[in-house]
Amino acid sequence: MNDRSTRAKKRAELLRQMIRIRRFDERLLELGGTVRPGEEALATGVLQSVGADDPVVSLSLEPAHALVRGVAMDELLGGGRIVDAGLRFYGGRTAPGTGLTFASGLALSIALQRRPLVTVCLFSDGGVRDAELHETLSLASQWRLPMLFCCENDLSAPEASRSDTELAMHAASYGIPAWAVDGMDVLAVVDAAERAVEAIRAGEGPHFLELYTYRFRGMAEVARWREFDPIPLLVSMMCASDEIGLEEAVTLESEVDSEVGALARG
C-alpha cells in the first residue's frame, strides 16, 4: 500500500469515527441525554494519534472518547461510569479539573517502569482555575512525566475572559511545551497530537494542547460556527484530494446509521 492510499485509509477512519460520535450523540439526545455535537474532531484526532497501550483519562467528552477508544455503543448507552482497563480507558470523573492527579499517577508508573508510553488526559477549560491543574502541571514538569494534556476549550467557561481562554500560556509558564490548535479541524488535531506524542516518547517530558472548539447546541452564534463543522470539512478536503468520492462518503454514513439503528432496535 503506497503513501497516498495509506493516508486516504487513515482519513476515512477519522471520518467514520466522527460520524459515529455525531450519530451516537443524536441518539443520546433523543433519549434526553446531554451531548456536545461539533466537538468530534477533537476526540477523534487526539485518540487516533496514540497507541492501544497508552492510558487515556477522560474528564469531559467521555462518551465520544470512549467510542473512539473502542468501547461498545450499547455499553455507553447504558450510562454510568465508563472504565475499561482492557482498553486502558478511564472515565467517570465529570467535575472540571478532577482526575488530573490520577492521570499523573499513571504517568509516574510508566516513567518508573521506563516504558515508552504516553498518558493522555483530556479535560475541559472549566478546570483551568482549579488548583489541581496547576499542581499537576508543576509536578509533571519537574518530574518530566510522559503526559499529554489536552484542554478542550469551547469558550464557554463561566466568566471566561480572553486571558482565561489562552490556556496554553498556563502550561508554558511551567516550562511545558504548549500550543493552541484548531479543534474543529481533525487533520490539524492529528498533526499536533502526533508531534506531541512523538516528543513525549522521545523523553522530552509533558506537552500541552489547547484545542479550540465549539458546541452546536444551546449556544449563541451557532450558524456562524456551523460553517466549521468538522465532518463536512474533512469530506471536502478528501474530495478535493481525490481520497474519497461523495458516493463513498454517503455509503460510509449509511453504514454508521445502520450501526446506530441496530443499537436503537436492540
Tab-separated table of C-alpha atoms in Angstrom:
chain	number	residue	atom	x	y	z
A	1	MET	CA	0.000	0.000	0.000
A	2	ASN	CA	1.518	3.347	-1.079
A	3	ASP	CA	1.624	6.530	0.984
A	4	ARG	CA	-1.365	8.038	-0.798
A	5	SER	CA	-3.653	5.070	-0.194
A	6	THR	CA	-2.431	4.771	3.404
A	7	ARG	CA	-3.258	8.419	4.012
A	8	ALA	CA	-6.682	8.040	2.395
A	9	LYS	CA	-7.442	4.982	4.536
A	10	LYS	CA	-6.411	6.799	7.705
A	11	ARG	CA	-8.550	9.821	6.874
A	12	ALA	CA	-11.524	7.606	6.029
A	13	GLU	CA	-11.235	6.107	9.513
A	14	LEU	CA	-11.134	9.597	11.024
A	15	LEU	CA	-14.303	10.443	9.114
A	16	ARG	CA	-16.025	7.235	10.183
A	17	GLN	CA	-15.232	7.850	13.844
A	18	MET	CA	-16.505	11.428	13.723
A	19	ILE	CA	-19.764	10.340	12.113
A	20	ARG	CA	-20.151	7.588	14.741
A	21	ILE	CA	-19.771	10.151	17.516
A	22	ARG	CA	-22.278	12.523	15.879
A	23	ARG	CA	-24.887	9.823	15.311
A	24	PHE	CA	-24.458	8.416	18.809
A	25	ASP	CA	-24.861	11.910	20.262
A	26	GLU	CA	-28.049	12.366	18.267
A	27	ARG	CA	-29.361	9.097	19.671
A	28	LEU	CA	-28.472	10.192	23.208
A	29	LEU	CA	-30.265	13.488	22.626
A	30	GLU	CA	-33.417	11.618	21.623
A	31	LEU	CA	-33.224	9.816	24.955
A	32	GLY	CA	-32.807	13.044	26.893
A	33	GLY	CA	-29.063	12.821	27.338
A	34	THR	CA	-26.520	15.646	27.320
A	35	VAL	CA	-24.438	15.888	24.158
A	36	ARG	CA	-21.798	18.169	22.669
A	37	PRO	CA	-22.082	17.932	18.859
A	38	GLY	CA	-19.427	19.795	16.909
A	39	GLU	CA	-16.511	18.559	19.001
A	40	GLU	CA	-15.960	15.255	17.196
A	41	ALA	CA	-12.663	16.267	15.585
A	42	LEU	CA	-11.046	16.845	18.937
A	43	ALA	CA	-11.852	13.409	20.356
A	44	THR	CA	-11.071	11.585	17.136
A	45	GLY	CA	-7.872	13.425	16.265
A	46	VAL	CA	-6.240	13.021	19.661
A	47	LEU	CA	-7.174	9.409	20.319
A	48	GLN	CA	-6.351	8.179	16.826
A	49	SER	CA	-2.830	9.524	17.397
A	50	VAL	CA	-1.955	7.332	20.380
A	51	GLY	CA	-1.372	3.622	20.809
A	52	ALA	CA	-3.610	0.941	22.281
A	53	ASP	CA	-1.356	0.631	25.344
A	54	ASP	CA	-1.315	4.358	26.097
A	55	PRO	CA	-3.671	5.063	29.032
A	56	VAL	CA	-6.420	7.606	28.401
A	57	VAL	CA	-8.084	9.577	31.196
A	58	SER	CA	-11.289	11.297	30.069
A	59	LEU	CA	-12.676	14.119	32.177
A	60	SER	CA	-15.044	15.762	29.698
A	61	LEU	CA	-16.323	14.329	26.381
A	62	GLU	CA	-16.424	10.884	27.908
A	63	PRO	CA	-18.798	9.029	25.511
A	64	ALA	CA	-17.000	10.425	22.454
A	65	HIS	CA	-13.595	9.477	23.844
A	66	ALA	CA	-14.853	6.026	24.813
A	67	LEU	CA	-16.283	5.375	21.344
A	68	VAL	CA	-13.011	6.196	19.611
A	69	ARG	CA	-11.129	4.122	22.160
A	70	GLY	CA	-13.247	1.085	21.308
A	71	VAL	CA	-15.950	0.919	23.980
A	72	ALA	CA	-19.126	-0.615	22.529
A	73	MET	CA	-22.075	1.668	21.851
A	74	ASP	CA	-24.512	-0.458	23.839
A	75	GLU	CA	-22.291	-0.169	26.915
A	76	LEU	CA	-22.236	3.601	26.565
A	77	LEU	CA	-25.978	3.802	26.072
A	78	GLY	CA	-26.427	2.102	29.415
A	79	GLY	CA	-24.864	5.110	31.120
A	80	GLY	CA	-22.853	5.104	34.315
A	81	ARG	CA	-19.154	5.426	34.891
A	82	ILE	CA	-17.057	4.320	31.933
A	83	VAL	CA	-13.897	2.445	32.850
A	84	ASP	CA	-12.347	-0.284	30.713
A	85	ALA	CA	-8.941	-1.351	31.982
A	86	GLY	CA	-8.508	-3.661	28.998
A	87	LEU	CA	-8.786	-0.691	26.646
A	88	ARG	CA	-6.716	1.459	29.023
A	89	PHE	CA	-9.629	3.898	29.241
A	90	TYR	CA	-10.537	5.666	32.472
A	91	GLY	CA	-13.578	7.930	32.598
A	92	GLY	CA	-16.270	8.846	35.047
A	93	ARG	CA	-14.699	11.871	36.711
A	94	THR	CA	-17.016	14.535	35.346
A	95	ALA	CA	-16.264	17.593	37.503
A	96	PRO	CA	-13.939	20.067	35.737
A	97	GLY	CA	-10.328	19.639	36.777
A	98	THR	CA	-10.839	16.352	38.627
A	99	GLY	CA	-8.902	13.225	37.824
A	100	LEU	CA	-5.715	15.043	36.831
A	101	THR	CA	-3.797	13.669	39.787
A	102	PHE	CA	-4.995	10.183	38.841
A	103	ALA	CA	-3.580	10.727	35.349
A	104	SER	CA	-0.273	11.913	36.781
A	105	GLY	CA	-0.124	8.729	38.865
A	106	LEU	CA	-0.482	6.627	35.725
A	107	ALA	CA	2.252	8.666	34.064
A	108	LEU	CA	4.556	8.266	37.067
A	109	SER	CA	4.062	4.499	36.974
A	110	ILE	CA	5.016	4.480	33.293
A	111	ALA	CA	8.093	6.598	33.964
A	112	LEU	CA	9.278	4.373	36.819
A	113	GLN	CA	8.890	1.304	34.609
A	114	ARG	CA	10.729	3.101	31.781
A	115	ARG	CA	8.036	2.138	29.296
A	116	PRO	CA	7.676	4.123	26.025
A	117	LEU	CA	4.063	5.042	26.726
A	118	VAL	CA	2.118	8.292	26.980
A	119	THR	CA	-0.675	9.084	29.425
A	120	VAL	CA	-3.331	11.179	27.694
A	121	CYS	CA	-5.541	13.368	29.858
A	122	LEU	CA	-8.473	15.172	28.239
A	123	PHE	CA	-10.262	17.846	30.256
A	124	SER	CA	-12.365	20.963	29.762
A	125	ASP	CA	-11.465	24.620	30.093
A	126	GLY	CA	-13.730	24.801	33.141
A	127	GLY	CA	-10.914	23.458	35.309
A	128	VAL	CA	-8.246	25.991	34.372
A	129	ARG	CA	-8.554	27.886	37.646
A	130	ASP	CA	-8.541	24.779	39.814
A	131	ALA	CA	-5.503	24.162	41.978
A	132	GLU	CA	-5.366	20.534	40.866
A	133	LEU	CA	-4.487	21.505	37.301
A	134	HIS	CA	-1.636	23.765	38.347
A	135	GLU	CA	-0.352	21.250	40.878
A	136	THR	CA	-0.350	18.549	38.211
A	137	LEU	CA	1.344	20.779	35.634
A	138	SER	CA	4.042	21.654	38.152
A	139	LEU	CA	4.605	18.030	39.134
A	140	ALA	CA	4.621	16.796	35.535
A	141	SER	CA	7.151	19.453	34.572
A	142	GLN	CA	9.510	18.803	37.490
A	143	TRP	CA	9.434	15.032	37.074
A	144	ARG	CA	9.237	15.129	33.247
A	145	LEU	CA	6.248	12.813	33.278
A	146	PRO	CA	5.132	11.283	29.958
A	147	MET	CA	1.818	13.153	29.851
A	148	LEU	CA	-0.163	14.756	27.060
A	149	PHE	CA	-2.531	17.371	28.490
A	150	CYS	CA	-5.430	18.074	26.117
A	151	CYS	CA	-7.588	21.024	27.168
A	152	GLU	CA	-10.888	21.297	25.312
A	153	ASN	CA	-11.624	24.998	25.116
A	154	ASP	CA	-15.138	25.613	23.800
A	155	LEU	CA	-15.034	29.220	25.051
A	156	SER	CA	-17.971	28.569	27.363
A	157	ALA	CA	-16.407	28.502	30.836
A	158	PRO	CA	-18.344	30.777	33.230
A	159	GLU	CA	-16.984	34.310	33.456
A	160	ALA	CA	-14.251	33.489	30.945
A	161	SER	CA	-12.220	36.426	29.729
A	162	ARG	CA	-9.854	36.481	26.778
A	163	SER	CA	-6.873	35.894	29.047
A	164	ASP	CA	-8.640	32.911	30.573
A	165	THR	CA	-9.072	31.327	27.144
A	166	GLU	CA	-5.364	31.434	26.338
A	167	LEU	CA	-4.861	28.330	28.393
A	168	ALA	CA	-1.673	27.159	26.709
A	169	MET	CA	0.049	30.060	28.459
A	170	HIS	CA	-0.604	28.401	31.822
A	171	ALA	CA	1.306	25.283	30.788
A	172	ALA	CA	4.103	27.292	29.188
A	173	SER	CA	4.629	29.092	32.484
A	174	TYR	CA	5.631	25.729	33.970
A	175	GLY	CA	8.137	25.090	31.202
A	176	ILE	CA	5.850	22.673	29.364
A	177	PRO	CA	5.795	22.891	25.541
A	178	ALA	CA	2.296	24.086	24.690
A	179	TRP	CA	0.401	25.350	21.694
A	180	ALA	CA	-3.142	26.130	20.577
A	181	VAL	CA	-4.820	24.050	17.876
A	182	ASP	CA	-7.968	24.400	15.772
A	183	GLY	CA	-10.058	21.683	17.401
A	184	MET	CA	-12.617	21.807	14.582
A	185	ASP	CA	-10.043	20.576	12.030
A	186	VAL	CA	-9.345	16.896	12.651
A	187	LEU	CA	-6.214	16.909	10.484
A	188	ALA	CA	-4.760	19.807	12.466
A	189	VAL	CA	-5.535	17.941	15.685
A	190	VAL	CA	-3.880	14.762	14.400
A	191	ASP	CA	-0.777	16.671	13.313
A	192	ALA	CA	-0.393	18.411	16.676
A	193	ALA	CA	-1.129	15.284	18.711
A	194	GLU	CA	1.270	13.113	16.720
A	195	ARG	CA	4.084	15.643	17.099
A	196	ALA	CA	3.463	15.913	20.831
A	197	VAL	CA	3.268	12.144	21.325
A	198	GLU	CA	6.481	11.606	19.372
A	199	ALA	CA	8.296	14.142	21.548
A	200	ILE	CA	6.957	12.624	24.766
A	201	ARG	CA	8.007	9.116	23.719
A	202	ALA	CA	11.461	10.515	22.999
A	203	GLY	CA	11.762	11.542	26.639
A	204	GLU	CA	11.042	15.254	26.225
A	205	GLY	CA	8.545	15.365	29.090
A	206	PRO	CA	4.924	16.527	29.167
A	207	HIS	CA	3.239	18.514	26.410
A	208	PHE	CA	0.041	20.579	26.428
A	209	LEU	CA	-2.503	21.130	23.652
A	210	GLU	CA	-5.218	23.761	23.891
A	211	LEU	CA	-7.893	22.691	21.430
A	212	TYR	CA	-10.330	25.405	20.390
A	213	THR	CA	-13.746	24.011	19.573
A	214	TYR	CA	-17.438	24.858	19.763
A	215	ARG	CA	-20.679	23.214	20.783
A	216	PHE	CA	-23.504	23.471	18.246
A	217	ARG	CA	-26.496	23.343	20.596
A	218	GLY	CA	-27.541	25.689	23.371
A	219	MET	CA	-25.034	28.428	22.494
A	220	ALA	CA	-25.186	31.723	20.578
A	221	GLU	CA	-23.786	32.263	17.068
A	222	VAL	CA	-24.466	28.662	16.121
A	223	ALA	CA	-24.998	29.459	12.444
A	224	ARG	CA	-21.546	31.020	12.096
A	225	TRP	CA	-19.797	28.108	13.783
A	226	ARG	CA	-21.741	25.583	11.683
A	227	GLU	CA	-19.547	26.721	8.807
A	228	PHE	CA	-16.680	24.996	10.611
A	229	ASP	CA	-18.464	21.671	11.159
A	230	PRO	CA	-15.560	19.171	11.278
A	231	ILE	CA	-17.354	16.416	9.371
A	232	PRO	CA	-18.154	18.220	6.076
A	233	LEU	CA	-14.808	19.999	6.435
A	234	LEU	CA	-12.946	16.677	6.255
A	235	VAL	CA	-15.190	15.381	3.461
A	236	SER	CA	-14.406	18.494	1.408
A	237	MET	CA	-10.665	18.069	1.982
A	238	MET	CA	-10.776	14.408	0.986
A	239	CYS	CA	-12.876	15.072	-2.106
A	240	ALA	CA	-10.527	17.858	-3.179
A	241	SER	CA	-7.553	15.485	-2.989
A	242	ASP	CA	-9.457	12.585	-4.614
A	243	GLU	CA	-9.190	10.486	-1.455
A	244	ILE	CA	-12.919	9.862	-1.330
A	245	GLY	CA	-15.933	10.409	-3.548
A	246	LEU	CA	-19.292	11.726	-2.445
A	247	GLU	CA	-20.857	8.306	-3.032
A	248	GLU	CA	-18.248	6.682	-0.793
A	249	ALA	CA	-18.900	9.280	1.899
A	250	VAL	CA	-22.641	8.612	1.695
A	251	THR	CA	-22.010	4.854	1.904
A	252	LEU	CA	-19.824	5.311	4.968
A	253	GLU	CA	-22.516	7.422	6.599
A	254	SER	CA	-25.153	4.804	5.801
A	255	GLU	CA	-23.026	2.107	7.440
A	256	VAL	CA	-22.817	4.160	10.620
A	257	ASP	CA	-26.559	4.849	10.503
A	258	SER	CA	-27.150	1.092	10.322
A	259	GLU	CA	-24.890	0.547	13.335
A	260	VAL	CA	-26.756	3.119	15.410
A	261	GLY	CA	-30.101	1.902	14.081
A	262	ALA	CA	-29.344	-1.635	15.237
A	263	LEU	CA	-28.484	-0.230	18.644
A	264	ALA	CA	-31.832	1.559	18.821
A	265	ARG	CA	-33.737	-1.621	17.900
A	266	GLY	CA	-31.788	-3.602	20.495
